[in-house]
Amino acid sequence: MDAYLKTASCNKTKGLGWCRKCAKCAWVFLATSGLFGHDLAVSKAGGDLFADADLSALYEAMAGLPGAGDKPFECTGTEEEVRSAIQAAGQHGTDVPALAACLRDPDVQAARPLDVVLKDWGQDDLLPEALKARVRRAAHL
């Protein structure tokens, strides 16, 4: 897990940390929180992105919610993955102003649970067969 905490892929800082404002940072924080817990996400990003209400519109756009504008053209999850991760983050009991509007949206409320979405991963022809077993082991699927 130490290696994961040391990685950064923010396009704005070019791998030198996290800007904590762009779609890529928002997605990595959301995915980390959903998969490994809120505390680890805060440690990784160096701050709590869910506490920043200014990111609300970005999370709404990433989730493809009506009226939110275009989904960012960044390395983020699909609308379904984002909605499921938002739903999971809302269940952790932490204060999440950046996700408040998303959590009230019927599309997010109707999203499949994150663990169900993750079980679909790798069920396409995009991943070479030689890597599927290795990835499943790493993801504990």
Coordinates of C-alpha atoms in Angstrom, one line a residue:
M1 CA 0.0 0.0 0.0
D2 CA 3.0 2.3 0.6
A3 CA 3.7 2.3 -3.2
Y4 CA 0.1 3.2 -3.9
L5 CA 0.3 6.2 -1.6
K6 CA 3.4 7.5 -3.3
T7 CA 1.9 7.5 -6.8
A8 CA 0.5 10.7 -8.3
S9 CA -0.9 11.3 -11.7
C10 CA -2.4 14.8 -11.7
N11 CA -2.0 16.3 -15.2
K12 CA -1.6 19.8 -13.7
T13 CA 1.3 19.0 -11.4
K14 CA 2.8 16.5 -13.9
G15 CA 3.3 13.8 -11.3
L16 CA 4.6 16.1 -8.6
G17 CA 1.6 15.8 -6.2
W18 CA -2.0 16.6 -6.4
C19 CA -3.7 19.9 -7.4
R20 CA -6.9 18.6 -5.7
K21 CA -9.0 20.6 -8.2
C22 CA -9.0 18.7 -11.5
A23 CA -11.2 15.8 -12.6
K24 CA -8.3 13.3 -12.4
C25 CA -7.6 14.2 -8.8
A26 CA -11.3 14.1 -8.0
W27 CA -11.7 10.7 -9.6
V28 CA -8.6 9.1 -7.9
F29 CA -9.8 10.5 -4.6
L30 CA -13.3 9.1 -5.1
A31 CA -12.1 5.7 -6.4
T32 CA -9.5 5.4 -3.5
S33 CA -12.2 6.3 -1.0
G34 CA -14.6 3.8 -2.4
L35 CA -12.1 1.0 -2.7
F36 CA -9.8 1.5 0.3
G37 CA -11.5 4.0 2.6
H38 CA -11.8 7.7 3.2
D39 CA -8.8 8.0 5.5
L40 CA -6.5 6.4 2.9
A41 CA -7.8 8.7 0.2
V42 CA -7.1 11.8 2.4
S43 CA -3.5 10.4 3.0
K44 CA -3.0 9.9 -0.7
A45 CA -4.2 13.2 -1.9
G46 CA -2.9 15.3 1.0
G47 CA -6.4 16.7 1.8
D48 CA -10.1 15.8 1.8
L49 CA -11.6 16.5 -1.6
F50 CA -15.1 15.6 -0.4
A51 CA -14.9 18.6 2.1
D52 CA -14.4 21.0 -0.8
A53 CA -18.0 22.1 -1.9
D54 CA -16.4 23.9 -4.9
L55 CA -15.9 20.4 -6.4
S56 CA -19.6 19.6 -6.4
A57 CA -20.2 20.6 -10.0
L58 CA -17.2 18.5 -11.1
Y59 CA -18.5 15.4 -9.4
E60 CA -21.9 16.0 -10.9
A61 CA -20.4 16.3 -14.4
M62 CA -18.3 13.2 -13.8
A63 CA -21.5 11.3 -12.8
G64 CA -23.3 12.5 -16.0
L65 CA -26.1 14.1 -14.0
P66 CA -28.7 16.1 -15.9
G67 CA -27.8 19.7 -16.2
A68 CA -24.3 19.2 -15.0
G69 CA -22.6 19.9 -18.3
D70 CA -20.2 17.7 -20.2
K71 CA -18.3 14.9 -18.5
P72 CA -14.7 15.9 -18.2
F73 CA -12.4 14.5 -20.8
E74 CA -9.9 13.1 -18.3
C75 CA -8.9 9.8 -17.0
T76 CA -11.9 9.2 -14.8
G77 CA -14.4 6.4 -14.3
T78 CA -17.4 5.8 -16.4
E79 CA -20.6 7.5 -15.4
E80 CA -21.8 4.2 -13.8
E81 CA -18.5 3.7 -11.9
V82 CA -18.6 7.3 -10.7
R83 CA -22.2 7.0 -9.5
S84 CA -21.5 3.8 -7.7
A85 CA -18.4 5.2 -6.1
I86 CA -20.3 8.3 -5.0
Q87 CA -23.0 6.1 -3.5
A88 CA -20.3 4.1 -1.6
A89 CA -18.6 7.3 -0.3
G90 CA -21.9 8.5 1.0
Q91 CA -22.3 5.4 3.1
H92 CA -19.0 6.0 5.1
G93 CA -20.7 8.5 7.4
T94 CA -18.2 11.3 6.8
D95 CA -19.2 14.9 5.9
V96 CA -19.1 15.1 2.1
P97 CA -20.2 18.6 0.9
A98 CA -18.7 18.0 -2.6
L99 CA -21.0 15.0 -3.0
A100 CA -24.1 16.3 -1.3
A101 CA -26.0 17.2 -4.5
C102 CA -25.0 13.9 -6.2
L103 CA -26.2 11.8 -3.2
R104 CA -29.6 13.4 -3.5
D105 CA -29.8 12.6 -7.3
P106 CA -32.1 9.7 -8.3
D107 CA -29.5 8.4 -10.8
V108 CA -26.9 8.1 -8.0
Q109 CA -29.4 6.6 -5.6
A110 CA -30.3 4.0 -8.2
A111 CA -26.7 3.1 -9.1
R112 CA -25.6 -0.5 -8.6
P113 CA -23.4 -1.0 -5.5
L114 CA -19.7 -0.5 -6.1
D115 CA -18.9 -4.2 -5.3
V116 CA -21.3 -5.3 -8.0
V117 CA -19.9 -2.9 -10.6
L118 CA -16.4 -4.1 -9.8
K119 CA -17.4 -7.8 -10.4
D120 CA -18.2 -6.8 -14.0
W121 CA -14.7 -5.6 -14.5
G122 CA -12.7 -7.6 -17.1
Q123 CA -15.8 -9.0 -18.7
D124 CA -14.9 -7.5 -22.0
D125 CA -12.4 -8.3 -24.7
L126 CA -10.2 -5.3 -24.0
L127 CA -7.8 -6.9 -21.5
P128 CA -5.4 -9.5 -22.9
E129 CA -6.3 -13.0 -21.6
A130 CA -2.7 -13.4 -20.2
L131 CA -3.3 -10.5 -17.8
K132 CA -6.9 -11.3 -16.6
A133 CA -6.0 -13.8 -13.9
R134 CA -3.2 -11.5 -12.6
V135 CA -5.5 -8.5 -12.4
R136 CA -8.2 -10.5 -10.7
R137 CA -5.8 -11.6 -8.1
A138 CA -4.6 -8.1 -7.5
A139 CA -8.1 -6.8 -7.2
H140 CA -9.3 -9.7 -5.1
L141 CA -12.2 -10.4 -7.5

